[in-house]
Short mmCIF file of N, CA, C and O in Angstrom, two decimals:
data_model
loop_
_atom_site.label_atom_id
_atom_site.label_comp_id
_atom_site.label_asym_id
_atom_site.label_seq_id
_atom_site.Cartn_x
_atom_site.Cartn_y
_atom_site.Cartn_z
N ALA N 1 45.67 -100.82 -18.48
CA ALA N 1 45.66 -99.36 -18.46
C ALA N 1 44.29 -98.87 -18.89
O ALA N 1 43.66 -99.43 -19.78
N LYS N 2 43.84 -97.82 -18.25
CA LYS N 2 42.53 -97.25 -18.54
C LYS N 2 42.64 -96.29 -19.72
O LYS N 2 43.48 -95.41 -19.74
N ALA N 3 41.78 -96.47 -20.73
CA ALA N 3 41.81 -95.61 -21.92
C ALA N 3 41.16 -94.27 -21.60
O ALA N 3 40.21 -94.19 -20.82
N ASP N 4 41.66 -93.21 -22.22
CA ASP N 4 41.06 -91.90 -22.02
C ASP N 4 39.77 -91.78 -22.83
O ASP N 4 39.48 -92.60 -23.70
N VAL N 5 38.97 -90.76 -22.53
CA VAL N 5 37.64 -90.61 -23.13
C VAL N 5 37.71 -90.48 -24.65
O VAL N 5 36.95 -91.13 -25.36
N ILE N 6 38.64 -89.68 -25.16
CA ILE N 6 38.73 -89.48 -26.61
C ILE N 6 39.10 -90.79 -27.31
O ILE N 6 38.55 -91.12 -28.34
N SER N 7 40.00 -91.56 -26.73
CA SER N 7 40.38 -92.84 -27.32
C SER N 7 39.20 -93.79 -27.38
O SER N 7 39.03 -94.53 -28.35
N LEU N 8 38.37 -93.76 -26.36
CA LEU N 8 37.17 -94.62 -26.36
C LEU N 8 36.19 -94.18 -27.44
O LEU N 8 35.59 -95.01 -28.11
N ILE N 9 36.04 -92.87 -27.62
CA ILE N 9 35.09 -92.35 -28.61
C ILE N 9 35.53 -92.71 -30.02
O ILE N 9 34.72 -93.15 -30.84
N ILE N 10 36.80 -92.51 -30.33
CA ILE N 10 37.27 -92.74 -31.70
C ILE N 10 37.69 -94.19 -31.93
O ILE N 10 38.06 -94.56 -33.03
N GLY N 11 37.63 -95.01 -30.90
CA GLY N 11 37.96 -96.41 -31.05
C GLY N 11 39.45 -96.67 -31.24
O GLY N 11 39.84 -97.60 -31.91
N ALA N 12 40.27 -95.85 -30.66
CA ALA N 12 41.72 -96.00 -30.81
C ALA N 12 42.23 -97.15 -29.94
O ALA N 12 41.53 -97.68 -29.09
N GLU N 13 43.47 -97.49 -30.18
CA GLU N 13 44.11 -98.54 -29.38
C GLU N 13 44.16 -98.10 -27.92
O GLU N 13 44.26 -96.92 -27.62
N LYS N 14 44.14 -99.08 -27.02
CA LYS N 14 44.19 -98.73 -25.60
C LYS N 14 45.59 -98.41 -25.14
O LYS N 14 45.79 -97.68 -24.19
N SER N 15 46.58 -98.97 -25.79
CA SER N 15 47.97 -98.62 -25.47
C SER N 15 48.69 -98.41 -26.79
O SER N 15 48.54 -99.20 -27.72
N ARG N 16 49.45 -97.33 -26.87
CA ARG N 16 50.13 -97.00 -28.12
C ARG N 16 51.59 -96.73 -27.83
O ARG N 16 51.95 -96.28 -26.76
N SER N 17 52.42 -96.96 -28.83
CA SER N 17 53.84 -96.67 -28.67
C SER N 17 54.22 -95.38 -29.40
O SER N 17 55.35 -94.95 -29.32
N PHE N 18 53.26 -94.77 -30.10
CA PHE N 18 53.52 -93.51 -30.80
C PHE N 18 52.30 -92.60 -30.70
O PHE N 18 51.18 -93.04 -30.95
N MET N 19 52.53 -91.36 -30.28
CA MET N 19 51.44 -90.40 -30.11
C MET N 19 51.84 -89.04 -30.65
O MET N 19 53.00 -88.64 -30.52
N VAL N 20 50.89 -88.35 -31.25
CA VAL N 20 51.10 -86.97 -31.67
C VAL N 20 50.10 -86.11 -30.91
O VAL N 20 48.90 -86.34 -30.98
N HIS N 21 50.61 -85.16 -30.16
CA HIS N 21 49.75 -84.20 -29.46
C HIS N 21 49.80 -82.89 -30.23
O HIS N 21 50.84 -82.24 -30.30
N TYR N 22 48.68 -82.53 -30.81
CA TYR N 22 48.56 -81.35 -31.65
C TYR N 22 47.81 -80.29 -30.87
O TYR N 22 46.67 -80.51 -30.44
N GLU N 23 48.44 -79.15 -30.65
CA GLU N 23 47.83 -78.06 -29.89
C GLU N 23 47.66 -76.85 -30.80
O GLU N 23 48.61 -76.42 -31.44
N PHE N 24 46.46 -76.33 -30.84
CA PHE N 24 46.14 -75.19 -31.70
C PHE N 24 45.36 -74.17 -30.87
O PHE N 24 44.13 -74.20 -30.83
N PRO N 25 46.05 -73.28 -30.16
CA PRO N 25 45.35 -72.32 -29.31
C PRO N 25 44.58 -71.28 -30.13
O PRO N 25 44.90 -71.05 -31.30
N PRO N 26 43.58 -70.66 -29.54
CA PRO N 26 42.76 -69.70 -30.28
C PRO N 26 43.55 -68.54 -30.88
O PRO N 26 43.23 -68.06 -31.96
N PHE N 27 44.61 -68.09 -30.20
CA PHE N 27 45.35 -66.94 -30.71
C PHE N 27 46.11 -67.23 -32.00
O PHE N 27 46.57 -66.33 -32.67
N ALA N 28 46.22 -68.51 -32.38
CA ALA N 28 46.92 -68.87 -33.62
C ALA N 28 46.20 -68.33 -34.85
O ALA N 28 46.81 -68.17 -35.90
N THR N 29 44.91 -68.06 -34.72
CA THR N 29 44.14 -67.49 -35.83
C THR N 29 43.52 -66.15 -35.44
O THR N 29 42.47 -65.76 -35.95
N ASN N 30 44.15 -65.46 -34.49
CA ASN N 30 43.69 -64.15 -34.01
C ASN N 30 42.27 -64.19 -33.46
O ASN N 30 41.50 -63.26 -33.64
N VAL N 31 41.94 -65.27 -32.78
CA VAL N 31 40.64 -65.40 -32.13
C VAL N 31 40.86 -65.36 -30.64
O VAL N 31 41.82 -65.93 -30.13
N THR N 32 39.99 -64.67 -29.93
CA THR N 32 40.09 -64.67 -28.48
C THR N 32 39.25 -65.81 -27.94
O THR N 32 38.21 -66.15 -28.50
N GLY N 33 39.71 -66.41 -26.90
CA GLY N 33 38.95 -67.51 -26.31
C GLY N 33 39.76 -68.19 -25.24
O GLY N 33 40.95 -67.92 -25.06
N GLN N 34 39.09 -69.05 -24.51
CA GLN N 34 39.75 -69.77 -23.43
C GLN N 34 40.42 -71.03 -23.97
O GLN N 34 40.00 -71.59 -24.97
N PHE N 35 41.46 -71.44 -23.27
CA PHE N 35 42.09 -72.72 -23.57
C PHE N 35 41.24 -73.79 -22.91
O PHE N 35 41.14 -73.87 -21.70
N MET N 36 40.61 -74.59 -23.72
CA MET N 36 39.76 -75.66 -23.20
C MET N 36 40.38 -77.00 -23.57
O MET N 36 41.49 -77.05 -24.07
N MET N 37 39.62 -78.04 -23.38
CA MET N 37 40.12 -79.36 -23.78
C MET N 37 40.21 -79.43 -25.30
O MET N 37 39.68 -78.56 -26.00
N ALA N 38 40.86 -80.43 -25.79
CA ALA N 38 41.06 -80.57 -27.23
C ALA N 38 39.72 -80.65 -27.96
O ALA N 38 38.82 -81.37 -27.56
N GLY N 39 39.62 -79.88 -29.04
CA GLY N 39 38.40 -79.87 -29.84
C GLY N 39 38.55 -80.75 -31.07
O GLY N 39 39.51 -81.50 -31.22
N ARG N 40 37.58 -80.64 -31.97
CA ARG N 40 37.61 -81.46 -33.18
C ARG N 40 38.85 -81.19 -34.01
O ARG N 40 39.42 -82.11 -34.60
N ARG N 41 39.27 -79.93 -34.11
CA ARG N 41 40.45 -79.59 -34.91
C ARG N 41 41.69 -80.27 -34.36
O ARG N 41 42.45 -80.89 -35.10
N GLU N 42 41.90 -80.16 -33.06
CA GLU N 42 43.09 -80.75 -32.45
C GLU N 42 43.11 -82.26 -32.60
O GLU N 42 44.13 -82.85 -32.94
N VAL N 43 41.99 -82.90 -32.34
CA VAL N 43 41.93 -84.36 -32.44
C VAL N 43 42.12 -84.80 -33.88
O VAL N 43 42.92 -85.68 -34.18
N GLY N 44 41.41 -84.16 -34.81
CA GLY N 44 41.48 -84.55 -36.23
C GLY N 44 42.84 -84.31 -36.85
O GLY N 44 43.38 -85.19 -37.53
N HIS N 45 43.42 -83.13 -36.61
CA HIS N 45 44.74 -82.83 -37.18
C HIS N 45 45.82 -83.70 -36.55
O HIS N 45 46.76 -84.11 -37.22
N GLY N 46 45.69 -83.97 -35.25
CA GLY N 46 46.64 -84.84 -34.58
C GLY N 46 46.60 -86.25 -35.14
O GLY N 46 47.63 -86.88 -35.38
N MET N 47 45.38 -86.76 -35.39
CA MET N 47 45.25 -88.10 -35.97
C MET N 47 45.77 -88.14 -37.40
O MET N 47 46.39 -89.12 -37.81
N LEU N 48 45.55 -87.06 -38.15
CA LEU N 48 46.05 -86.98 -39.52
C LEU N 48 47.58 -87.02 -39.55
O LEU N 48 48.19 -87.76 -40.32
N ALA N 49 48.20 -86.23 -38.66
CA ALA N 49 49.66 -86.21 -38.59
C ALA N 49 50.20 -87.56 -38.13
O ALA N 49 51.20 -88.06 -38.66
N GLU N 50 49.54 -88.16 -37.16
CA GLU N 50 49.98 -89.46 -36.67
C GLU N 50 49.88 -90.52 -37.76
O GLU N 50 50.77 -91.36 -37.92
N LYS N 51 48.81 -90.46 -38.54
CA LYS N 51 48.62 -91.42 -39.63
C LYS N 51 49.72 -91.27 -40.69
O LYS N 51 50.16 -92.24 -41.28
N ALA N 52 50.17 -90.03 -40.93
CA ALA N 52 51.22 -89.79 -41.91
C ALA N 52 52.59 -90.23 -41.40
O ALA N 52 53.43 -90.68 -42.18
N LEU N 53 52.83 -90.10 -40.11
CA LEU N 53 54.16 -90.40 -39.55
C LEU N 53 54.35 -91.86 -39.17
O LEU N 53 55.47 -92.38 -39.21
N LYS N 54 53.29 -92.54 -38.79
CA LYS N 54 53.42 -93.91 -38.28
C LYS N 54 54.11 -94.87 -39.25
O LYS N 54 54.94 -95.67 -38.84
N PRO N 55 53.82 -94.83 -40.56
CA PRO N 55 54.51 -95.75 -41.48
C PRO N 55 56.01 -95.50 -41.60
O PRO N 55 56.75 -96.36 -42.07
N LEU N 56 56.48 -94.33 -41.18
CA LEU N 56 57.90 -94.00 -41.30
C LEU N 56 58.72 -94.52 -40.13
O LEU N 56 59.94 -94.54 -40.19
N LEU N 57 58.04 -94.95 -39.07
CA LEU N 57 58.73 -95.42 -37.87
C LEU N 57 59.11 -96.89 -38.01
O LEU N 57 58.43 -97.64 -38.70
N PRO N 58 60.18 -97.30 -37.32
CA PRO N 58 60.56 -98.71 -37.37
C PRO N 58 59.51 -99.58 -36.68
O PRO N 58 58.86 -99.15 -35.73
N GLN N 59 59.32 -100.80 -37.18
CA GLN N 59 58.32 -101.71 -36.60
C GLN N 59 58.69 -102.11 -35.17
O GLN N 59 57.84 -102.12 -34.30
N GLU N 60 59.94 -102.43 -34.96
CA GLU N 60 60.40 -102.85 -33.64
C GLU N 60 61.25 -101.74 -33.03
O GLU N 60 62.42 -101.60 -33.36
N PHE N 61 60.64 -100.94 -32.18
CA PHE N 61 61.36 -99.86 -31.51
C PHE N 61 61.03 -99.97 -30.03
O PHE N 61 59.85 -100.01 -29.66
N PRO N 62 62.02 -100.05 -29.16
CA PRO N 62 61.77 -100.38 -27.75
C PRO N 62 61.19 -99.24 -26.91
O PRO N 62 60.87 -99.45 -25.75
N PHE N 63 61.04 -98.05 -27.46
CA PHE N 63 60.59 -96.91 -26.67
C PHE N 63 59.24 -96.38 -27.15
O PHE N 63 58.86 -96.54 -28.30
N THR N 64 58.55 -95.71 -26.24
CA THR N 64 57.32 -95.00 -26.59
C THR N 64 57.70 -93.60 -27.04
O THR N 64 58.54 -92.95 -26.42
N ILE N 65 57.09 -93.14 -28.12
CA ILE N 65 57.41 -91.83 -28.69
C ILE N 65 56.19 -90.93 -28.57
O ILE N 65 55.09 -91.31 -28.96
N ARG N 66 56.40 -89.74 -28.04
CA ARG N 66 55.36 -88.71 -28.00
C ARG N 66 55.90 -87.46 -28.66
O ARG N 66 56.92 -86.92 -28.24
N VAL N 67 55.22 -87.00 -29.69
CA VAL N 67 55.60 -85.78 -30.39
C VAL N 67 54.56 -84.73 -30.06
O VAL N 67 53.36 -84.97 -30.20
N ALA N 68 54.99 -83.56 -29.59
CA ALA N 68 54.07 -82.47 -29.28
C ALA N 68 54.26 -81.37 -30.31
O ALA N 68 55.38 -80.89 -30.52
N SER N 69 53.17 -80.97 -30.94
CA SER N 69 53.21 -79.90 -31.93
C SER N 69 52.35 -78.75 -31.42
O SER N 69 51.14 -78.92 -31.23
N GLN N 70 52.96 -77.60 -31.20
CA GLN N 70 52.24 -76.43 -30.72
C GLN N 70 52.24 -75.37 -31.80
O GLN N 70 53.26 -74.76 -32.08
N VAL N 71 51.09 -75.19 -32.42
CA VAL N 71 50.95 -74.22 -33.50
C VAL N 71 50.73 -72.85 -32.87
O VAL N 71 49.82 -72.67 -32.07
N THR N 72 51.59 -71.89 -33.20
CA THR N 72 51.45 -70.55 -32.62
C THR N 72 50.94 -69.52 -33.62
O THR N 72 50.55 -68.43 -33.24
N ASP N 73 50.94 -69.86 -34.89
CA ASP N 73 50.41 -68.97 -35.93
C ASP N 73 50.03 -69.85 -37.11
O ASP N 73 50.67 -70.86 -37.38
N SER N 74 48.97 -69.47 -37.80
CA SER N 74 48.53 -70.32 -38.90
C SER N 74 48.07 -69.47 -40.07
O SER N 74 47.19 -68.63 -39.93
N ASN N 75 48.70 -69.67 -41.21
CA ASN N 75 48.24 -69.07 -42.45
C ASN N 75 48.36 -70.09 -43.58
O ASN N 75 48.50 -69.76 -44.73
N GLY N 76 48.32 -71.35 -43.21
CA GLY N 76 48.47 -72.42 -44.19
C GLY N 76 48.13 -73.75 -43.57
O GLY N 76 47.31 -73.83 -42.66
N SER N 77 48.77 -74.78 -44.03
CA SER N 77 48.47 -76.13 -43.56
C SER N 77 49.28 -76.45 -42.30
O SER N 77 50.43 -76.89 -42.38
N SER N 78 48.67 -76.23 -41.16
CA SER N 78 49.37 -76.49 -39.90
C SER N 78 49.54 -77.99 -39.65
O SER N 78 50.49 -78.40 -38.99
N SER N 79 48.65 -78.82 -40.20
CA SER N 79 48.83 -80.26 -40.00
C SER N 79 50.01 -80.77 -40.81
O SER N 79 50.76 -81.64 -40.35
N MET N 80 50.22 -80.23 -42.01
CA MET N 80 51.40 -80.63 -42.80
C MET N 80 52.68 -80.10 -42.14
O MET N 80 53.71 -80.79 -42.14
N ALA N 81 52.60 -78.91 -41.58
CA ALA N 81 53.75 -78.39 -40.84
C ALA N 81 54.07 -79.28 -39.64
O ALA N 81 55.25 -79.49 -39.30
N THR N 82 53.04 -79.83 -39.01
CA THR N 82 53.24 -80.76 -37.90
C THR N 82 53.96 -82.01 -38.37
O THR N 82 54.88 -82.50 -37.71
N VAL N 83 53.57 -82.54 -39.53
CA VAL N 83 54.22 -83.74 -40.07
C VAL N 83 55.69 -83.45 -40.38
O VAL N 83 56.57 -84.23 -40.01
N CYS N 84 55.96 -82.33 -41.05
CA CYS N 84 57.35 -81.99 -41.40
C CYS N 84 58.20 -81.74 -40.17
O CYS N 84 59.31 -82.28 -40.05
N GLY N 85 57.69 -80.94 -39.24
CA GLY N 85 58.44 -80.64 -38.02
C GLY N 85 58.66 -81.88 -37.16
O GLY N 85 59.73 -82.07 -36.59
N SER N 86 57.65 -82.73 -37.08
CA SER N 86 57.77 -83.96 -36.29
C SER N 86 58.77 -84.91 -36.93
O SER N 86 59.53 -85.58 -36.23
N SER N 87 58.77 -84.99 -38.25
CA SER N 87 59.74 -85.83 -38.95
C SER N 87 61.17 -85.38 -38.65
O SER N 87 62.04 -86.20 -38.34
N LEU N 88 61.38 -84.08 -38.70
CA LEU N 88 62.71 -83.54 -38.38
C LEU N 88 63.09 -83.81 -36.93
O LEU N 88 64.23 -84.16 -36.62
N ALA N 89 62.12 -83.65 -36.02
CA ALA N 89 62.40 -83.89 -34.60
C ALA N 89 62.74 -85.35 -34.34
O ALA N 89 63.64 -85.66 -33.55
N LEU N 90 62.04 -86.25 -35.02
CA LEU N 90 62.32 -87.67 -34.84
C LEU N 90 63.70 -88.04 -35.38
O LEU N 90 64.44 -88.81 -34.76
N PHE N 91 64.06 -87.48 -36.54
CA PHE N 91 65.41 -87.70 -37.08
C PHE N 91 66.46 -87.17 -36.12
O PHE N 91 67.45 -87.84 -35.83
N ASP N 92 66.24 -85.97 -35.61
CA ASP N 92 67.22 -85.32 -34.74
C ASP N 92 67.37 -86.06 -33.41
O ASP N 92 68.44 -86.08 -32.83
N SER N 93 66.30 -86.70 -32.95
CA SER N 93 66.37 -87.41 -31.67
C SER N 93 66.96 -88.81 -31.78
O SER N 93 67.14 -89.50 -30.80
N GLY N 94 67.24 -89.24 -33.03
CA GLY N 94 67.91 -90.52 -33.21
C GLY N 94 66.98 -91.69 -33.47
O GLY N 94 67.42 -92.84 -33.45
N VAL N 95 65.70 -91.42 -33.73
CA VAL N 95 64.81 -92.52 -34.08
C VAL N 95 65.18 -93.02 -35.47
O VAL N 95 65.25 -92.22 -36.40
N PRO N 96 65.41 -94.31 -35.64
CA PRO N 96 65.82 -94.82 -36.96
C PRO N 96 64.64 -94.86 -37.94
O PRO N 96 63.99 -95.88 -38.11
N MET N 97 64.37 -93.72 -38.56
CA MET N 97 63.24 -93.61 -39.49
C MET N 97 63.56 -94.34 -40.80
O MET N 97 64.70 -94.36 -41.24
N THR N 98 62.52 -94.91 -41.42
CA THR N 98 62.73 -95.62 -42.68
C THR N 98 62.90 -94.67 -43.85
O THR N 98 63.61 -94.95 -44.79
N LYS N 99 62.23 -93.49 -43.79
CA LYS N 99 62.36 -92.44 -44.79
C LYS N 99 61.81 -91.16 -44.19
O LYS N 99 61.22 -91.17 -43.13
N SER N 100 61.99 -90.04 -44.89
CA SER N 100 61.48 -88.77 -44.37
C SER N 100 60.08 -88.50 -44.90
O SER N 100 59.66 -89.06 -45.89
N ALA N 101 59.38 -87.62 -44.21
CA ALA N 101 58.01 -87.27 -44.62
C ALA N 101 58.04 -86.29 -45.78
O ALA N 101 58.92 -85.53 -45.96
#
């Protein structure tokens, strides 16, 4: 499988079984702007949330998991909100988590 550009830059694994997609549009902080490709905030916060959630997942799980977090308003720690919301979503979807975030 061909790795995407961001994965090559940050030296990430070429194939993963767990991904966090963190989306933070400009209107979340009352800024006007175009929706462009993921910036430093999206990549960094997504990696932070993924790093927090990965130890909670079972080692042997037969499926690939993709969690999408779309921040629509921000007045606090949106990356921590991503971890909490993703943890709840994983529990609700039946992933056998070792503990909660």
